[in-house]
Short mmCIF file of C-alpha atoms in Angstrom, two decimals:
data_model
loop_
_atom_site.label_atom_id
_atom_site.label_comp_id
_atom_site.label_asym_id
_atom_site.label_seq_id
_atom_site.Cartn_x
_atom_site.Cartn_y
_atom_site.Cartn_z
CA MET A 1 10.40 -22.99 -10.54
CA LEU A 2 11.36 -20.86 -7.63
CA GLU A 3 14.69 -20.59 -6.02
CA LEU A 4 16.17 -19.86 -2.53
CA ALA A 5 16.70 -16.25 -2.35
CA PRO A 6 18.92 -15.11 0.70
CA ALA A 7 17.10 -13.51 3.53
CA ARG A 8 16.22 -9.71 3.79
CA PRO A 9 17.56 -8.96 6.96
CA ARG A 10 16.76 -4.86 6.98
CA GLU A 11 13.29 -5.80 6.29
CA ALA A 12 12.77 -8.66 8.54
CA ARG A 13 14.14 -6.45 11.36
CA LEU A 14 12.04 -3.30 10.30
CA LEU A 15 9.00 -6.09 10.42
CA CYS A 16 9.80 -7.21 13.97
CA LEU A 17 9.76 -3.58 15.03
CA VAL A 18 6.42 -3.05 13.62
CA ALA A 19 5.13 -6.52 15.12
CA LEU A 20 6.25 -5.03 18.59
CA ILE A 21 4.72 -1.78 17.91
CA VAL A 22 1.30 -3.08 16.64
CA VAL A 23 1.25 -5.00 19.73
CA ALA A 24 2.04 -2.84 21.97
CA GLY A 25 -0.45 -0.25 20.83
CA SER A 26 -3.30 -2.98 20.82
CA LEU A 27 -2.05 -3.80 24.56
CA LEU A 28 -2.25 -0.13 25.39
CA VAL A 29 -5.81 -0.53 23.67
CA GLU A 30 -7.13 -3.17 26.42
CA LEU A 31 -5.33 -1.74 29.15
CA ALA A 32 -7.57 1.55 28.66
CA ARG A 33 -10.76 -0.60 29.00
CA ASP A 34 -12.64 -0.61 32.38
CA ASP A 35 -13.56 -4.24 31.93
CA SER A 36 -10.07 -5.09 30.04
CA GLU A 37 -9.32 -8.61 29.91
CA LEU A 38 -5.91 -9.65 28.53
CA GLY A 39 -5.98 -13.07 26.50
CA TRP A 40 -6.49 -14.40 23.32
CA PRO A 41 -9.14 -12.03 21.90
CA ALA A 42 -7.43 -9.11 22.59
CA PHE A 43 -4.55 -9.79 20.52
CA ARG A 44 -6.21 -11.95 18.10
CA VAL A 45 -6.43 -9.61 15.42
CA PRO A 46 -2.69 -7.96 15.60
CA VAL A 47 -1.30 -11.69 16.42
CA ILE A 48 -2.93 -12.20 12.73
CA LEU A 49 -2.13 -9.24 11.03
CA CYS A 50 1.62 -9.74 12.37
CA GLY A 51 1.51 -13.42 10.62
CA LEU A 52 0.64 -12.28 7.44
CA GLY A 53 3.61 -10.07 7.31
CA LEU A 54 5.89 -12.94 8.04
CA VAL A 55 3.60 -14.41 5.05
CA VAL A 56 3.87 -12.13 2.39
CA TYR A 57 7.73 -11.66 3.58
CA VAL A 58 8.32 -14.82 3.13
CA ALA A 59 6.90 -14.58 -1.02
CA LEU A 60 9.17 -11.16 -0.97
CA CYS A 61 12.16 -13.54 -0.61
CA PHE A 62 10.87 -15.76 -3.23
CA LEU A 63 9.58 -13.85 -5.60
CA ALA A 64 11.20 -10.49 -5.58
CA PRO A 65 14.09 -11.01 -3.86
CA LYS A 66 16.15 -7.64 -4.76
CA ALA A 67 12.91 -5.58 -4.07
CA ASP A 68 13.20 -2.61 -2.32
CA GLN A 69 13.46 -3.56 1.78
CA VAL A 70 11.88 -0.81 3.36
CA ILE A 71 8.64 0.08 1.50
CA PHE A 72 6.82 -2.58 3.11
CA PRO A 73 7.17 -2.42 6.31
CA ALA A 74 6.47 1.72 6.20
CA ALA A 75 2.89 0.43 4.52
CA PHE A 76 2.80 -1.86 7.42
CA LEU A 77 3.31 -0.18 9.82
CA LEU A 78 0.89 2.03 8.42
CA ASN A 79 -1.83 -0.54 7.98
CA GLY A 80 -0.96 -1.35 11.79
CA ILE A 81 -1.33 1.99 13.07
CA GLY A 82 -4.41 2.17 11.64
CA LEU A 83 -5.57 -1.56 12.90
CA VAL A 84 -4.92 -0.17 16.30
CA MET A 85 -6.98 3.41 16.21
CA LEU A 86 -9.92 1.24 14.81
CA ARG A 87 -9.90 -1.02 17.43
CA ARG A 88 -9.68 2.08 19.75
CA LEU A 89 -13.48 3.19 17.89
CA ASP A 90 -14.93 -0.55 18.31
CA VAL A 91 -14.04 -0.32 22.07
CA ALA A 92 -15.51 3.14 22.32
CA LEU A 93 -18.80 2.66 20.36
CA ASP A 94 -18.69 -0.88 19.89
CA PHE A 95 -18.06 -1.62 16.06
CA SER A 96 -16.25 -4.01 14.60
CA LEU A 97 -14.01 -1.76 12.24
CA ALA A 98 -10.70 -3.51 13.42
CA LYS A 99 -11.44 -6.91 11.76
CA ARG A 100 -13.30 -5.59 8.62
CA HIS A 101 -9.81 -3.84 8.39
CA LEU A 102 -8.05 -7.13 8.66
CA LEU A 103 -10.56 -8.76 6.19
CA TRP A 104 -9.21 -6.14 3.46
CA THR A 105 -5.74 -6.16 4.78
CA ILE A 106 -6.05 -9.89 3.68
CA VAL A 107 -7.13 -9.01 0.48
CA GLY A 108 -4.49 -6.65 -0.39
CA LEU A 109 -1.88 -8.40 0.88
CA GLY A 110 -3.54 -11.46 -1.25
CA LEU A 111 -3.65 -9.16 -4.58
CA LEU A 112 0.14 -8.13 -3.57
CA VAL A 113 1.46 -11.74 -3.53
CA ALA A 114 -0.83 -12.67 -6.77
CA VAL A 115 0.94 -9.42 -8.63
CA LEU A 116 4.37 -11.09 -7.50
CA VAL A 117 3.40 -14.36 -9.10
CA VAL A 118 1.80 -13.35 -12.08
CA VAL A 119 4.37 -10.22 -13.19
CA ARG A 120 7.80 -11.76 -12.37
CA GLU A 121 9.73 -9.07 -14.42
CA HIS A 122 8.32 -5.57 -13.52
CA ARG A 123 9.37 -4.06 -16.67
CA VAL A 124 6.62 -5.80 -19.36
CA LEU A 125 4.58 -2.97 -17.39
CA GLN A 126 6.67 -0.70 -19.69
CA ARG A 127 4.72 -1.43 -23.04
CA TYR A 128 1.63 -0.50 -21.37
CA SER A 129 2.81 2.60 -19.84
CA TYR A 130 0.36 4.96 -21.44
CA LEU A 131 -2.26 2.74 -21.18
CA LEU A 132 -2.45 2.40 -17.23
CA GLY A 133 -2.03 6.50 -16.85
CA LEU A 134 -4.81 6.79 -19.42
CA ALA A 135 -6.98 3.92 -17.23
CA GLY A 136 -5.79 6.09 -13.82
CA LEU A 137 -7.14 9.59 -15.34
CA ILE A 138 -10.51 7.45 -16.70
CA PHE A 139 -10.92 6.19 -12.64
CA LEU A 140 -10.29 9.80 -11.76
CA ALA A 141 -12.67 11.03 -13.60
CA ALA A 142 -15.14 8.65 -13.25
CA PRO A 143 -16.92 9.45 -10.07
CA LEU A 144 -17.86 12.59 -11.87
CA VAL A 145 -20.61 11.01 -14.02
CA SER A 146 -21.23 8.72 -12.31
CA PRO A 147 -24.76 8.82 -9.34
CA GLN A 148 -23.26 9.09 -5.45
CA PRO A 149 -24.79 7.69 -2.56
CA VAL A 150 -27.12 9.62 -0.84
CA GLU A 151 -24.52 9.90 2.50
CA SER A 152 -21.18 10.79 0.40
CA ASP A 153 -20.41 14.13 1.04
CA ALA A 154 -17.63 14.14 -2.02
CA ARG A 155 -17.83 12.55 -5.60
CA ILE A 156 -15.20 10.22 -5.09
CA TRP A 157 -17.56 7.32 -5.23
CA ILE A 158 -18.63 5.01 -7.89
CA LYS A 159 -21.81 2.69 -6.76
CA ILE A 160 -22.77 -0.55 -8.73
CA GLY A 161 -26.25 -1.67 -7.12
CA SER A 162 -25.51 -2.47 -3.31
CA PHE A 163 -21.66 -2.13 -3.53
CA SER A 164 -19.23 1.20 -3.78
CA VAL A 165 -15.75 1.56 -4.07
CA GLN A 166 -13.27 4.91 -4.51
CA LEU A 167 -11.67 4.04 -7.91
CA GLY A 168 -9.58 6.82 -6.74
CA GLU A 169 -7.52 4.33 -4.88
CA PHE A 170 -6.51 2.18 -7.95
CA ALA A 171 -5.86 5.52 -10.19
CA LYS A 172 -3.14 6.04 -7.59
CA VAL A 173 -1.54 2.69 -8.20
CA LEU A 174 -1.82 2.87 -12.13
CA LEU A 175 -0.56 6.80 -11.90
CA VAL A 176 2.37 6.07 -10.01
CA ILE A 177 2.96 2.83 -12.74
CA PHE A 178 2.80 5.50 -15.58
CA PHE A 179 4.87 8.32 -14.05
CA ALA A 180 7.44 5.61 -12.76
CA MET A 181 7.94 4.10 -16.47
CA LEU A 182 7.90 8.01 -17.61
CA ILE A 183 10.64 8.81 -15.65
CA SER A 184 12.70 5.94 -16.52
CA GLN A 185 12.13 6.04 -20.03
CA LYS A 186 12.63 9.54 -20.81
CA ARG A 187 15.19 10.24 -18.17
CA ALA A 188 18.01 11.57 -20.57
CA PHE A 189 15.13 14.02 -21.85
CA PHE A 190 14.39 14.84 -18.41
CA ALA A 191 18.37 15.40 -17.71
CA VAL A 192 18.47 18.34 -21.27
CA ALA A 193 16.24 20.51 -19.72
CA GLY A 194 17.36 22.37 -16.40
CA LYS A 195 16.34 25.46 -14.14
CA ARG A 196 19.02 27.58 -13.36
CA PHE A 197 18.84 29.44 -9.84
CA LEU A 198 21.23 31.82 -8.23
CA GLY A 199 23.91 30.60 -10.80
CA LEU A 200 23.31 26.72 -10.20
CA VAL A 201 21.42 24.45 -12.46
CA PHE A 202 19.25 22.20 -11.10
CA HIS A 203 18.34 18.90 -13.76
CA ALA A 204 15.18 17.78 -13.32
CA CYS A 205 16.63 14.26 -13.21
CA ALA A 206 18.59 14.99 -9.78
CA ILE A 207 14.98 16.63 -8.50
CA LEU A 208 12.85 13.42 -9.77
CA PRO A 209 14.34 10.30 -8.20
CA ARG A 210 14.61 7.39 -10.55
CA LEU A 211 11.01 5.74 -9.25
CA GLY A 212 11.45 2.96 -12.74
#
């Protein structure tokens, strides 16, 4: 049963700032149009994005109250800036990239909440750290042996029928989990070995943040 968690004030303030930036950017894009008509259609996508941020914020308050309060707003800011830039391309080239971007954002945030629901204790991933690291390496190497789309100029895609995906994006997540667990588990080992420079000893544990 979920317990009522205290609010995450720093994260809330940062998300409000991000929402203002995204809405302001969208406003500038709309004002730059020759046939600009300010109204709900012009701000539908950024408002929906901000609403999604609020939903995830509430989910974090309940499911991960002790999680870092800066990472999600930072990622949300990058996502929002990307949305504004794609909206600018939509206006200039008559595309619909912003809506597609919003769709994938919904999928990503849904997966985020699903992971928080399923993995209530992140330390359980330590049991599978090496397996996740191996999977990450396999994902990175898979495009080397997979047929590439004709329009692709780099071997980063996996094509399955009419569907293409960059497994490297999933590999990044898996490798981050692996190295975080490795540094956490082997912290004492990294503390023993150090390098001396100008009479100062630099330990690996002081250089590498405690990602675990």
